[in-house]
Structure formats: structure tokens, C-alpha cells
Amino acid sequence: AQSVSQHNHHVILSEAASLELGCNYSYGGTVNLFWYVQYPGQHLQLLLKYFSGDPLVKGIKGFEAEFIKSKFSFNLRKPSVQWSDTAEYFCAVNPSRGGSTLGRLYFGRGTQLTVWP
Amino acid sequence: DTEVTQTPKHLVMGMTNKKSLKCEQHMGHRAMYWYKQKAKKPPELMFVYSYEKLSINESVPSRFSPECPNSSLLNLHLHALQPEDSALYLCASSQDLGTLSQETQYFGPGTRLLVL
């Protein structure tokens, strides 16, 4: 079955540590890729997105992600995390080939990031 | 402005009650979505509306009834729910459904529903 995989379920870091969260998907063809963040008690917010062009995309709050087509991956990175980055991070994929995938955003199971001050 | 608003923020209802969730956006988006999110799980798509017409129903039980009265509003009518329906209900919107184009879904804060 086609899916979105986030291998890290819970990541615990100290402030100033570097972060990389993995995301792999199994959809062929062209895809639109997203990372959303959900802070405790808050709604899903868009961190960044990739549609086409430069595979290294920069988002809000110092986050960036790299699309590697050959690896079907879209990993999220941040050079130095802060306590305020503690949240749940969701990778999401929209296979942009129309038909039955129209409007469908497939989410990974999420990664809980805990940053200790 | 990328704001999607949802009311109420919290809702407690009994299994025999009828209630409605409301979602509103004023971004001119023509696609609107309902998702259900259980604790520590990703959002699960329930319904999609495109140009005020139901486009996708992910085999959701009939005790959930969506309605799109106009392009800015999306309702979810609830009747005879079960305790397992307790969850965070998220609304989202996008410019369009993304017909081979690049669409971003913007989410509202959700309604936290508890069914007793």
C-alpha cells in the first residue's frame, strides 16, 4: 500500500542540538510535499512545502527540508533547536496526478519532538 | 491572511444529542475539508467539498453529515454519535482541489469533541 513513513516516533534533544526528522513516501510520479507542525494544544501549522524547483526548501522558524527524488524522501532539518520547537511534526504528501488523489493529503504518523532547555 | 476559524472550540455531547460544528474561511478558497484526529495520531480525511459540492466521502458513518451552505462555510452535523467518535475535528481549506496544480491546505484550530 502506498504510504508516508516517519521513522522517528519520538525524538528528544537538548537545546542547540541539530535536528533531522525523516520522511519517506511510496507514491510514484510527481508529488507535492509538506511538513506541518502542531504545538501543544494548537492547530496544524504549515512549516514548509515543496512543489517543484530547488529541492532544498526553507520554511518558517529556521526549518528547512530537502527533497531527494531518488530516495523518495523529504527530511526536515534545523541546525539548532530551541525549547519552543517542542511539538508534533507531520509529513504529508499529495500525489499531484489528479483523479482519485485530488484533494487527498496523506499524512505520516507524526514525530513528537521534545527539546530540553 | 491564512485563517480558518472553527466553532465551538470544545463540545461535550451525549449519544442522543444533535450538534453541529462550524468552519469558516474568508480566503476565497473553493475547496474545504473535514478531518478527524485522535490523540497522537495523524489527521484522517473525512469529507472534501469542492465548489460547494461534496467531492470525497471517505466512507464516513451517516451519523456525520457535512454541509456546505456557501463557499465560505462548512458545517458538520452530528447525530447519535458514539464515545469512540471523541476526537479533534479539523477543518481545512485550499484554493482549489489541486487539479495537477499546487495546492496548500490551511487548517483551523479544531473542535475538541467528547461524546459521553
Coordinates of C-alpha atoms in Angstrom, one line a residue:
Chain A
A1 CA 0.0 0.0 0.0
Q2 CA 1.1 3.5 -0.7
S3 CA 2.1 5.4 2.4
V4 CA 4.0 8.1 4.2
S5 CA 6.5 6.9 6.7
Q6 CA 8.0 8.9 9.6
H7 CA 10.5 6.6 11.2
N8 CA 11.2 8.6 14.3
H9 CA 8.2 8.4 16.6
H10 CA 9.7 10.4 19.5
V11 CA 12.9 12.5 19.3
I12 CA 14.4 14.1 22.4
L13 CA 17.1 16.7 22.1
S14 CA 18.8 19.4 24.1
E15 CA 18.6 23.0 23.1
A16 CA 21.1 23.9 20.4
A17 CA 21.3 20.4 19.1
S18 CA 20.7 19.8 15.4
L19 CA 17.6 18.1 14.2
E20 CA 16.8 15.8 11.3
L21 CA 13.4 14.1 11.0
G22 CA 12.9 11.5 8.3
C23 CA 10.0 11.2 5.9
N24 CA 9.7 8.7 3.1
Y25 CA 6.8 8.1 0.8
S26 CA 5.9 5.5 -1.6
Y27 CA 3.9 7.3 -4.3
G28 CA 5.3 7.4 -7.8
G29 CA 5.3 10.3 -10.1
T30 CA 5.0 13.9 -9.2
V31 CA 4.2 14.7 -5.6
N32 CA 3.6 17.8 -3.5
L33 CA 5.3 17.6 -0.1
F34 CA 4.6 19.3 3.2
W35 CA 5.7 19.5 6.7
Y36 CA 3.2 20.6 9.3
V37 CA 3.8 21.3 13.0
Q38 CA 1.3 21.0 15.8
Y39 CA 2.4 22.8 19.0
P40 CA 0.8 21.5 22.2
G41 CA -2.9 22.5 22.3
Q42 CA -2.7 24.3 19.0
H43 CA -3.7 23.6 15.4
L44 CA -1.7 22.3 12.5
Q45 CA 0.5 25.0 11.0
L46 CA 2.4 24.8 7.7
L47 CA 6.2 24.7 8.2
L48 CA 7.2 24.4 4.6
K49 CA 6.3 22.9 1.3
Y50 CA 7.8 21.6 -1.9
F51 CA 6.1 21.7 -5.2
S52 CA 8.9 21.9 -7.8
G53 CA 12.2 23.6 -8.4
D54 CA 15.1 23.8 -5.9
P55 CA 14.9 20.6 -3.8
L56 CA 16.1 22.4 -0.7
V57 CA 13.2 24.4 0.7
K58 CA 13.3 26.8 3.6
G59 CA 10.4 27.3 5.9
I60 CA 9.4 29.3 8.9
K61 CA 11.4 29.4 12.2
G62 CA 14.6 28.3 10.7
F63 CA 13.4 24.9 9.4
E64 CA 14.4 23.5 6.0
A65 CA 13.7 20.3 4.1
E66 CA 15.4 18.5 1.3
F67 CA 13.6 16.6 -1.4
I68 CA 15.6 13.7 -2.7
K69 CA 13.5 12.1 -5.5
S70 CA 15.7 9.0 -5.9
K71 CA 15.2 8.2 -2.2
F72 CA 11.5 9.2 -2.1
S73 CA 12.4 11.3 0.9
F74 CA 11.7 14.7 2.3
N75 CA 13.6 15.1 5.5
L76 CA 13.1 18.1 7.8
R77 CA 16.2 19.8 9.4
K78 CA 17.0 22.5 11.7
P79 CA 20.6 23.4 12.7
S80 CA 19.9 24.4 16.3
V81 CA 16.6 23.6 18.0
Q82 CA 15.0 25.6 20.8
W83 CA 12.8 24.6 23.6
S84 CA 9.9 26.3 21.8
D85 CA 10.3 23.8 19.0
T86 CA 8.7 21.1 21.2
A87 CA 5.8 19.9 19.1
E88 CA 4.4 17.1 16.9
Y89 CA 5.7 17.2 13.3
F90 CA 3.8 15.7 10.5
C91 CA 5.0 15.0 7.0
A92 CA 2.3 15.0 4.3
V93 CA 2.2 14.1 0.7
N94 CA -0.2 15.0 -2.1
P95 CA 0.3 12.8 -5.2
S96 CA -0.4 15.5 -7.8
R97 CA -1.7 13.4 -10.6
G98 CA -5.4 14.2 -10.3
G99 CA -8.1 11.6 -10.4
S100 CA -8.7 9.8 -7.1
T101 CA -5.9 11.6 -5.5
L102 CA -7.4 15.1 -5.9
G103 CA -7.7 16.8 -2.6
R104 CA -6.0 13.9 -0.8
L105 CA -3.3 14.8 1.7
Y106 CA -1.7 11.7 3.1
F107 CA -0.1 12.1 6.5
G108 CA 2.7 10.3 8.2
R109 CA 2.0 9.2 11.8
G110 CA 3.9 12.1 13.2
T111 CA 7.1 12.6 15.2
Q112 CA 7.0 14.1 18.7
L113 CA 9.9 16.3 19.3
T114 CA 10.8 17.2 22.9
V115 CA 13.5 19.8 23.4
W116 CA 15.0 20.1 26.9
P117 CA 16.2 23.6 27.9
Chain B
D1 CA -4.3 36.0 5.8
T2 CA -4.5 32.2 6.0
E3 CA -7.0 31.9 8.8
V4 CA -9.6 29.2 9.1
T5 CA -11.9 29.5 12.1
Q6 CA -13.8 26.8 13.8
T7 CA -16.5 26.9 16.5
P8 CA -17.0 25.7 19.1
K9 CA -13.6 25.1 20.5
H10 CA -14.9 22.4 22.8
L11 CA -18.0 20.3 22.7
V12 CA -19.4 17.7 25.0
M13 CA -22.5 15.8 23.9
G14 CA -24.5 12.8 24.8
M15 CA -25.1 9.9 22.4
T16 CA -28.7 11.1 21.7
N17 CA -27.8 14.7 21.1
K18 CA -27.7 16.6 17.8
K19 CA -25.0 19.2 17.4
S20 CA -23.1 21.0 14.7
L21 CA -19.6 22.0 14.1
K22 CA -18.9 25.1 12.1
C23 CA -15.9 26.1 9.9
E24 CA -15.4 29.4 8.2
Q25 CA -12.7 30.9 5.9
H26 CA -12.6 34.2 4.0
M27 CA -9.6 33.5 1.8
G28 CA -11.7 32.8 -1.3
H29 CA -10.8 29.1 -1.2
R30 CA -13.1 26.8 -3.1
A31 CA -12.1 23.5 -1.5
M32 CA -12.9 22.7 2.1
Y33 CA -12.1 19.6 4.2
W34 CA -13.1 17.8 7.4
Y35 CA -10.6 15.7 9.2
K36 CA -10.7 13.7 12.3
Q37 CA -7.7 13.5 14.6
K38 CA -7.3 11.1 17.5
A39 CA -4.7 11.8 20.2
K40 CA -1.1 11.2 19.0
K41 CA -2.4 10.2 15.5
P42 CA -2.3 12.0 12.2
P43 CA -5.4 13.6 10.8
E44 CA -7.7 11.3 8.8
L45 CA -9.7 12.7 5.9
M46 CA -13.5 12.5 6.3
F47 CA -15.0 14.8 3.6
V48 CA -13.9 17.1 0.8
Y49 CA -16.1 19.8 -0.7
S50 CA -15.2 21.5 -4.0
Y51 CA -17.2 24.5 -5.2
E52 CA -19.8 23.7 -2.5
K53 CA -20.3 20.1 -3.8
L54 CA -19.3 17.0 -2.0
S55 CA -16.3 15.6 -3.8
I56 CA -15.0 13.0 -1.4
N57 CA -16.7 11.0 1.4
E58 CA -14.2 8.6 3.0
S59 CA -16.9 6.1 3.9
V60 CA -17.8 8.1 7.0
P61 CA -20.8 6.8 9.0
S62 CA -24.0 8.6 8.4
R63 CA -24.1 9.9 11.9
F64 CA -21.7 12.6 10.5
S65 CA -23.4 14.8 7.9
P66 CA -21.5 17.5 6.2
E67 CA -23.0 20.6 4.7
C68 CA -21.5 23.5 2.6
P69 CA -24.1 26.3 2.6
N70 CA -21.8 28.7 0.7
S71 CA -18.2 29.0 -0.4
S72 CA -17.0 30.3 3.0
L73 CA -18.8 28.0 5.3
L74 CA -18.6 24.3 6.1
N75 CA -20.7 22.5 8.7
L76 CA -20.5 19.1 10.2
H77 CA -23.8 17.9 11.7
L78 CA -23.5 15.3 14.4
H79 CA -26.3 12.9 15.5
A80 CA -26.3 9.8 17.6
L81 CA -22.5 9.7 18.0
Q82 CA -20.6 7.0 19.9
P83 CA -17.9 7.5 22.5
E84 CA -15.3 6.4 20.0
D85 CA -16.1 9.4 17.9
S86 CA -14.5 11.6 20.6
A87 CA -11.6 13.3 18.8
L88 CA -10.3 16.6 17.5
Y89 CA -12.2 17.6 14.3
L90 CA -10.2 19.7 12.0
C91 CA -11.4 21.8 9.1
A92 CA -9.1 22.9 6.3
S93 CA -9.3 24.8 3.1
S94 CA -7.3 25.3 -0.1
Q95 CA -7.6 27.4 -3.1
D96 CA -8.8 24.5 -5.2
L97 CA -8.7 20.7 -5.2
G98 CA -5.3 20.8 -6.9
T99 CA -6.0 19.5 -10.4
L100 CA -2.4 18.9 -11.4
S101 CA -1.6 22.2 -9.7
Q102 CA 0.0 23.1 -6.4
E103 CA -2.4 23.5 -3.5
T104 CA -1.7 24.0 0.2
Q105 CA -4.3 23.1 2.8
Y106 CA -4.6 25.5 5.7
F107 CA -6.0 24.1 8.9
G108 CA -8.3 25.6 11.6
P109 CA -7.7 25.1 15.3
G110 CA -10.2 22.3 15.5
T111 CA -13.2 21.4 17.7
R112 CA -12.4 19.0 20.5
L113 CA -15.4 16.7 20.8
L114 CA -16.2 14.5 23.7
V115 CA -19.1 12.1 23.4
L116 CA -20.4 10.7 26.7

